């Protein structure tokens, strides 16, 4: 899931899922959105599927919400890889007949080899990957370089707290569906995303930390601007990863509102910003969304 060019890496954190020095920050105030009707209240918070060690990100309001809600909705209800993961990768993530070396320029291959060499990964093991799957792997390396740990992801933390409190945890999507979203992108779109990730690797790695600190402090200005940039410059990618899925999340939220009680919706942060964000789509459908 990941903006500017760091958006591409943050996008990977929506679907994935190393330590560094702790970030020193003021009291955390990550944004929370609220939507209500006569008998339902839904709190919405953005997640990052990998988190840096030692980061204090959970504000007191979210802590209180977790004590209050009747159910939690995440992108996935489980973080265990499916039993058919290997088969999915072989079917949709590998393409030995069209190696990356036949798709990327010599300069791009040289940059890719340099990135992989930093992590003692032989380029031969990458050459048969389809562009979308190579993009995920490169993004994972970048996240670990920046000190992000999949075990510390916000959604992982929220699920753990919900399990401790006996709160039911539901998923909007399945692992297979998320896999199909990326694997189903047109090849030229996959290749564009991979190229951007390779070329902007160093800059994006630095931007990730800045974006994280801004979100913890409640500032989404930069994230908003960069998501709009992705919408303009990589329209097909934006439609697949954000617009289509955001409509699905909003459909699910409406289903929750049709019931009663209090729920927490926690999906990737990138789905709450930009011109087709979850809050924007809800307001288009006539709902009032409050940001706290």
Tab-separated table of C-alpha atoms in Angstrom:
chain	number	residue	atom	x	y	z
A	1	UNK	CA	0.000	0.000	0.000
A	2	UNK	CA	2.623	4.808	0.602
A	3	UNK	CA	3.323	9.752	-0.887
A	4	UNK	CA	4.848	11.537	-3.896
A	5	UNK	CA	7.132	8.741	-4.796
A	6	UNK	CA	7.081	7.591	-1.192
A	7	UNK	CA	3.370	7.017	-1.815
A	8	UNK	CA	4.278	3.978	-3.857
A	9	UNK	CA	6.079	2.474	-0.904
A	10	UNK	CA	3.318	3.349	1.530
A	11	UNK	CA	0.885	1.628	-0.827
A	12	UNK	CA	2.923	-1.509	-0.365
A	13	UNK	CA	2.347	-1.297	3.372
A	14	UNK	CA	-1.340	-1.620	2.646
A	15	UNK	CA	-0.702	-5.075	1.288
A	16	UNK	CA	2.389	-6.372	3.099
A	17	UNK	CA	1.739	-7.631	6.156
A	18	UNK	CA	14.447	-4.175	11.172
A	19	UNK	CA	14.465	-1.695	13.690
A	20	UNK	CA	15.848	1.791	14.022
A	21	UNK	CA	16.284	4.447	16.659
A	22	UNK	CA	12.991	5.504	18.253
A	23	UNK	CA	11.318	8.631	16.904
A	24	UNK	CA	10.977	11.460	19.407
A	25	UNK	CA	7.572	13.056	18.976
A	26	UNK	CA	5.056	15.139	20.876
A	27	UNK	CA	1.914	13.538	22.290
A	28	UNK	CA	0.434	11.502	19.420
A	29	UNK	CA	-2.688	12.887	17.779
A	30	UNK	CA	-3.346	10.740	14.699
A	31	UNK	CA	-6.541	11.788	12.896
A	32	UNK	CA	-9.795	10.013	13.633
A	33	UNK	CA	-12.933	10.325	11.511
A	34	UNK	CA	-16.448	9.720	12.874
A	35	UNK	CA	-19.731	8.971	11.124
A	36	UNK	CA	-23.033	8.432	12.936
A	37	UNK	CA	-26.698	7.718	12.371
A	38	UNK	CA	-29.574	7.186	14.780
A	39	UNK	CA	-28.283	3.921	16.231
A	40	UNK	CA	-24.702	3.524	14.979
A	41	UNK	CA	-21.349	5.185	15.483
A	42	UNK	CA	-18.313	4.355	13.363
A	43	UNK	CA	-14.845	5.587	14.217
A	44	UNK	CA	-12.298	5.458	11.396
A	45	UNK	CA	-8.519	5.525	11.714
A	46	UNK	CA	-5.716	5.096	9.208
A	47	UNK	CA	-3.214	2.296	9.577
A	48	UNK	CA	0.351	1.687	8.495
A	49	UNK	CA	1.028	-2.012	8.047
A	50	UNK	CA	4.620	-1.689	9.211
A	51	UNK	CA	5.743	0.553	12.070
A	52	UNK	CA	9.068	1.805	13.360
A	53	UNK	CA	10.264	0.435	16.670
A	54	UNK	CA	9.771	2.717	19.653
A	55	UNK	CA	7.219	5.001	17.983
A	56	UNK	CA	4.475	6.259	20.282
A	57	UNK	CA	1.581	6.600	17.845
A	58	UNK	CA	-1.575	5.659	19.795
A	59	UNK	CA	-3.345	8.731	21.111
A	60	UNK	CA	-5.623	8.620	24.165
A	61	UNK	CA	-8.769	8.952	22.064
A	62	UNK	CA	-8.023	5.776	20.109
A	63	UNK	CA	-7.268	3.950	23.351
A	64	UNK	CA	-10.679	4.977	24.672
A	65	UNK	CA	-12.398	3.997	21.427
A	66	UNK	CA	-10.982	0.485	21.624
A	67	UNK	CA	-12.556	0.135	25.064
A	68	UNK	CA	-15.916	1.253	23.679
A	69	UNK	CA	-16.495	-0.448	20.338
A	70	UNK	CA	-18.567	-3.563	19.718
A	71	UNK	CA	-16.583	-4.690	16.666
A	72	UNK	CA	-13.475	-3.874	14.648
A	73	UNK	CA	-13.175	-3.852	10.863
A	74	UNK	CA	-9.744	-4.162	9.260
A	75	UNK	CA	-8.718	-4.709	5.655
A	76	UNK	CA	-8.060	-8.348	6.603
A	77	UNK	CA	-9.361	-10.219	9.629
A	78	UNK	CA	-6.202	-12.331	9.862
A	79	UNK	CA	-2.518	-11.706	9.165
A	80	UNK	CA	-1.632	-15.347	8.690
A	81	UNK	CA	-0.563	-16.051	5.075
A	82	UNK	CA	-3.035	-18.315	3.300
A	83	UNK	CA	-2.117	-21.936	2.759
A	84	UNK	CA	-2.104	-21.384	-1.003
A	85	UNK	CA	0.343	-18.461	-0.912
A	86	UNK	CA	3.031	-20.364	-2.775
A	87	UNK	CA	0.617	-21.311	-5.516
A	88	UNK	CA	-0.603	-17.706	-5.800
A	89	UNK	CA	2.950	-16.438	-6.194
A	90	UNK	CA	3.806	-19.045	-8.811
A	91	UNK	CA	0.631	-18.315	-10.720
A	92	UNK	CA	0.541	-14.521	-10.577
A	93	UNK	CA	3.920	-13.286	-9.334
A	94	UNK	CA	6.402	-15.147	-11.543
A	95	UNK	CA	6.977	-14.725	-15.271
A	96	UNK	CA	10.273	-16.355	-16.355
A	97	UNK	CA	9.339	-16.017	-20.011
A	98	UNK	CA	9.374	-12.195	-19.622
A	99	UNK	CA	12.246	-11.397	-17.228
A	100	UNK	CA	12.656	-7.954	-15.724
A	101	UNK	CA	15.936	-7.592	-17.580
A	102	UNK	CA	13.941	-7.617	-20.823
A	103	UNK	CA	11.620	-4.863	-19.573
A	104	UNK	CA	13.896	-2.453	-17.711
A	105	UNK	CA	16.609	-0.314	-19.263
A	106	UNK	CA	20.266	-1.028	-18.590
A	107	UNK	CA	20.407	1.933	-16.182
A	108	UNK	CA	17.306	0.745	-14.328
A	109	UNK	CA	18.706	-2.761	-14.028
A	110	UNK	CA	21.941	-1.328	-12.663
A	111	UNK	CA	20.027	0.610	-10.004
A	112	UNK	CA	17.983	-2.464	-9.150
A	113	UNK	CA	21.123	-4.561	-8.797
A	114	UNK	CA	22.622	-1.936	-6.461
A	115	UNK	CA	19.540	-1.999	-4.226
A	116	UNK	CA	19.515	-5.783	-4.092
A	117	UNK	CA	23.273	-5.942	-3.442
A	118	UNK	CA	22.778	-3.853	-0.285
A	119	UNK	CA	20.641	-6.694	1.037
A	120	UNK	CA	22.734	-9.578	-0.335
A	121	UNK	CA	19.927	-10.540	-2.711
A	122	UNK	CA	21.152	-11.940	-6.050
A	123	UNK	CA	19.565	-10.198	-9.002
A	124	UNK	CA	19.040	-13.617	-10.606
A	125	UNK	CA	16.403	-14.384	-7.971
A	126	UNK	CA	14.500	-11.246	-8.987
A	127	UNK	CA	14.705	-11.443	-12.746
A	128	UNK	CA	11.756	-13.810	-13.137
A	129	UNK	CA	9.374	-11.749	-10.960
A	130	UNK	CA	6.488	-9.910	-12.534
A	131	UNK	CA	6.837	-6.124	-12.111
A	132	UNK	CA	4.083	-5.834	-9.477
A	133	UNK	CA	5.639	-8.509	-7.291
A	134	UNK	CA	9.131	-7.069	-7.693
A	135	UNK	CA	7.700	-3.697	-6.658
A	136	UNK	CA	6.352	-5.210	-3.434
A	137	UNK	CA	9.685	-6.836	-2.649
A	138	UNK	CA	11.677	-3.653	-3.283
A	139	UNK	CA	9.213	-1.673	-1.166
A	140	UNK	CA	9.596	-4.178	1.677
A	141	UNK	CA	13.382	-3.726	1.563
A	142	UNK	CA	12.945	0.043	1.646
A	143	UNK	CA	10.613	-0.128	4.621
A	144	UNK	CA	13.025	-2.304	6.561
A	145	UNK	CA	15.879	0.066	5.663
A	146	UNK	CA	13.822	2.879	7.181
A	147	UNK	CA	13.321	0.862	10.364
A	148	UNK	CA	9.785	-0.378	9.768
A	149	UNK	CA	8.802	-3.721	11.289
A	150	UNK	CA	5.783	-5.726	10.023
A	151	UNK	CA	5.243	-7.145	13.498
A	152	UNK	CA	4.645	-3.616	14.782
A	153	UNK	CA	1.994	-2.631	12.248
A	154	UNK	CA	-0.902	-0.562	13.513
A	155	UNK	CA	-3.496	-3.011	12.245
A	156	UNK	CA	-1.603	-5.840	13.948
A	157	UNK	CA	-1.649	-3.841	17.194
A	158	UNK	CA	-5.361	-3.042	16.893
A	159	UNK	CA	-6.235	-6.671	16.229
A	160	UNK	CA	-4.140	-7.733	19.215
A	161	UNK	CA	-5.930	-5.268	21.486
A	162	UNK	CA	-9.320	-6.325	20.128
A	163	UNK	CA	-8.497	-9.975	20.757
A	164	UNK	CA	-7.431	-9.163	24.312
A	165	UNK	CA	-10.718	-7.343	24.907
A	166	UNK	CA	-12.839	-10.024	23.253
A	167	UNK	CA	-13.977	-7.700	20.456
A	168	UNK	CA	-14.912	-9.416	17.158
A	169	UNK	CA	-12.553	-8.577	14.286
A	170	UNK	CA	-13.857	-8.566	10.703
A	171	UNK	CA	-12.203	-8.033	7.329
A	172	UNK	CA	-13.423	-6.038	4.339
A	173	UNK	CA	-11.202	-7.982	1.930
A	174	UNK	CA	-9.427	-11.306	1.666
A	175	UNK	CA	-5.734	-11.896	1.075
A	176	UNK	CA	-6.567	-13.442	-2.301
A	177	UNK	CA	-8.571	-10.369	-3.311
A	178	UNK	CA	-5.726	-8.025	-2.409
A	179	UNK	CA	-3.306	-10.256	-4.292
A	180	UNK	CA	-5.544	-10.159	-7.348
A	181	UNK	CA	-5.772	-6.359	-7.244
A	182	UNK	CA	-2.039	-5.945	-7.796
A	183	UNK	CA	-1.567	-8.949	-10.052
A	184	UNK	CA	-4.449	-7.773	-12.214
A	185	UNK	CA	-2.978	-4.370	-12.992
A	186	UNK	CA	-2.013	-3.897	-16.665
A	187	UNK	CA	1.625	-4.802	-17.291
A	188	UNK	CA	2.534	-1.251	-18.348
A	189	UNK	CA	1.123	0.113	-15.081
A	190	UNK	CA	3.039	-2.475	-13.061
A	191	UNK	CA	6.227	-1.568	-14.883
A	192	UNK	CA	5.727	2.158	-14.335
A	193	UNK	CA	5.284	1.624	-10.597
A	194	UNK	CA	8.378	-0.571	-10.395
A	195	UNK	CA	10.480	1.949	-12.313
A	196	UNK	CA	9.409	4.806	-10.048
A	197	UNK	CA	10.185	2.743	-6.958
A	198	UNK	CA	13.680	1.865	-8.185
A	199	UNK	CA	14.576	5.376	-9.338
A	200	UNK	CA	13.263	7.112	-6.222
A	201	UNK	CA	14.438	4.490	-3.704
A	202	UNK	CA	16.755	6.654	-1.584
A	203	UNK	CA	14.551	9.746	-1.563
A	204	UNK	CA	11.407	7.765	-0.781
A	205	UNK	CA	13.119	5.968	2.105
A	206	UNK	CA	13.810	9.325	3.769
A	207	UNK	CA	10.322	10.648	3.031
A	208	UNK	CA	8.703	7.701	4.789
A	209	UNK	CA	9.914	8.808	8.205
A	210	UNK	CA	8.784	12.392	7.640
A	211	UNK	CA	5.344	11.226	6.535
A	212	UNK	CA	5.005	8.987	9.572
A	213	UNK	CA	5.887	11.769	12.000
A	214	UNK	CA	3.446	14.141	10.296
A	215	UNK	CA	0.599	11.641	10.569
A	216	UNK	CA	1.300	10.996	14.251
A	217	UNK	CA	1.069	14.742	14.827
A	218	UNK	CA	-2.240	14.946	12.960
A	219	UNK	CA	-0.880	16.661	9.847
A	220	UNK	CA	-2.021	15.095	6.570
A	221	UNK	CA	-1.219	18.078	4.332
A	222	UNK	CA	1.798	16.533	2.647
A	223	UNK	CA	0.150	13.145	2.300
A	224	UNK	CA	-2.903	14.757	0.732
A	225	UNK	CA	-0.844	16.698	-1.811
A	226	UNK	CA	1.232	13.723	-2.804
A	227	UNK	CA	-1.785	11.436	-3.156
A	228	UNK	CA	-3.287	14.007	-5.513
A	229	UNK	CA	-0.029	13.873	-7.464
A	230	UNK	CA	-0.367	10.107	-7.824
A	231	UNK	CA	-3.979	10.586	-8.982
A	232	UNK	CA	-2.788	12.973	-11.711
A	233	UNK	CA	0.384	11.244	-12.852
A	234	UNK	CA	-0.458	7.547	-12.361
A	235	UNK	CA	-4.178	7.482	-12.964
A	236	UNK	CA	-4.546	3.777	-13.714
A	237	UNK	CA	-2.585	2.776	-10.606
A	238	UNK	CA	-4.610	5.212	-8.485
A	239	UNK	CA	-7.912	3.881	-9.824
A	240	UNK	CA	-7.029	0.269	-9.033
A	241	UNK	CA	-5.358	0.718	-5.650
A	242	UNK	CA	-7.440	3.540	-4.224
A	243	UNK	CA	-10.649	4.478	-6.043
A	244	UNK	CA	-12.032	0.995	-6.652
A	245	UNK	CA	-11.123	-0.257	-3.189
A	246	UNK	CA	-12.365	2.906	-1.470
A	247	UNK	CA	-15.795	2.370	-3.019
A	248	UNK	CA	-15.713	-1.157	-1.618
A	249	UNK	CA	-14.786	0.102	1.853
A	250	UNK	CA	-17.575	2.684	1.748
A	251	UNK	CA	-20.084	0.013	0.708
A	252	UNK	CA	-18.961	-1.969	3.755
A	253	UNK	CA	-19.262	1.055	6.035
A	254	UNK	CA	-22.810	1.616	4.838
A	255	UNK	CA	-23.594	-2.004	5.681
A	256	UNK	CA	-22.249	-1.436	9.202
A	257	UNK	CA	-24.400	1.686	9.538
A	258	UNK	CA	-27.437	-0.347	8.553
A	259	UNK	CA	-27.004	-2.236	11.812
A	260	UNK	CA	-26.552	-0.759	15.250
A	261	UNK	CA	-23.806	-0.270	17.795
A	262	UNK	CA	-20.290	1.146	17.716
A	263	UNK	CA	-17.500	0.040	15.398
A	264	UNK	CA	-13.898	0.900	14.619
A	265	UNK	CA	-12.824	0.857	10.971
A	266	UNK	CA	-9.041	0.748	10.554
A	267	UNK	CA	-7.727	0.542	6.994
A	268	UNK	CA	-4.624	1.898	5.291
A	269	UNK	CA	-3.954	5.586	5.846
A	270	UNK	CA	-3.811	6.285	2.122
A	271	UNK	CA	-7.519	5.531	1.857
A	272	UNK	CA	-8.434	8.591	3.962
A	273	UNK	CA	-6.742	11.248	1.809
A	274	UNK	CA	-6.981	12.396	-1.773
A	275	UNK	CA	-9.886	13.329	-4.035
A	276	UNK	CA	-11.549	9.909	-3.784
A	277	UNK	CA	-10.924	9.175	-0.116
A	278	UNK	CA	-13.285	7.258	2.136
A	279	UNK	CA	-14.481	10.459	3.893
A	280	UNK	CA	-15.010	12.199	0.526
A	281	UNK	CA	-16.995	9.297	-0.905
A	282	UNK	CA	-19.134	9.059	2.240
A	283	UNK	CA	-19.942	12.760	1.997
A	284	UNK	CA	-20.813	12.315	-1.688
A	285	UNK	CA	-23.340	9.703	-0.554
A	286	UNK	CA	-24.943	12.203	1.816
A	287	UNK	CA	-23.256	11.363	5.115
A	288	UNK	CA	-21.679	13.867	7.489
A	289	UNK	CA	-18.105	12.921	8.436
A	290	UNK	CA	-16.384	14.597	11.355
A	291	UNK	CA	-12.598	14.631	11.608
A	292	UNK	CA	-11.172	14.826	15.112
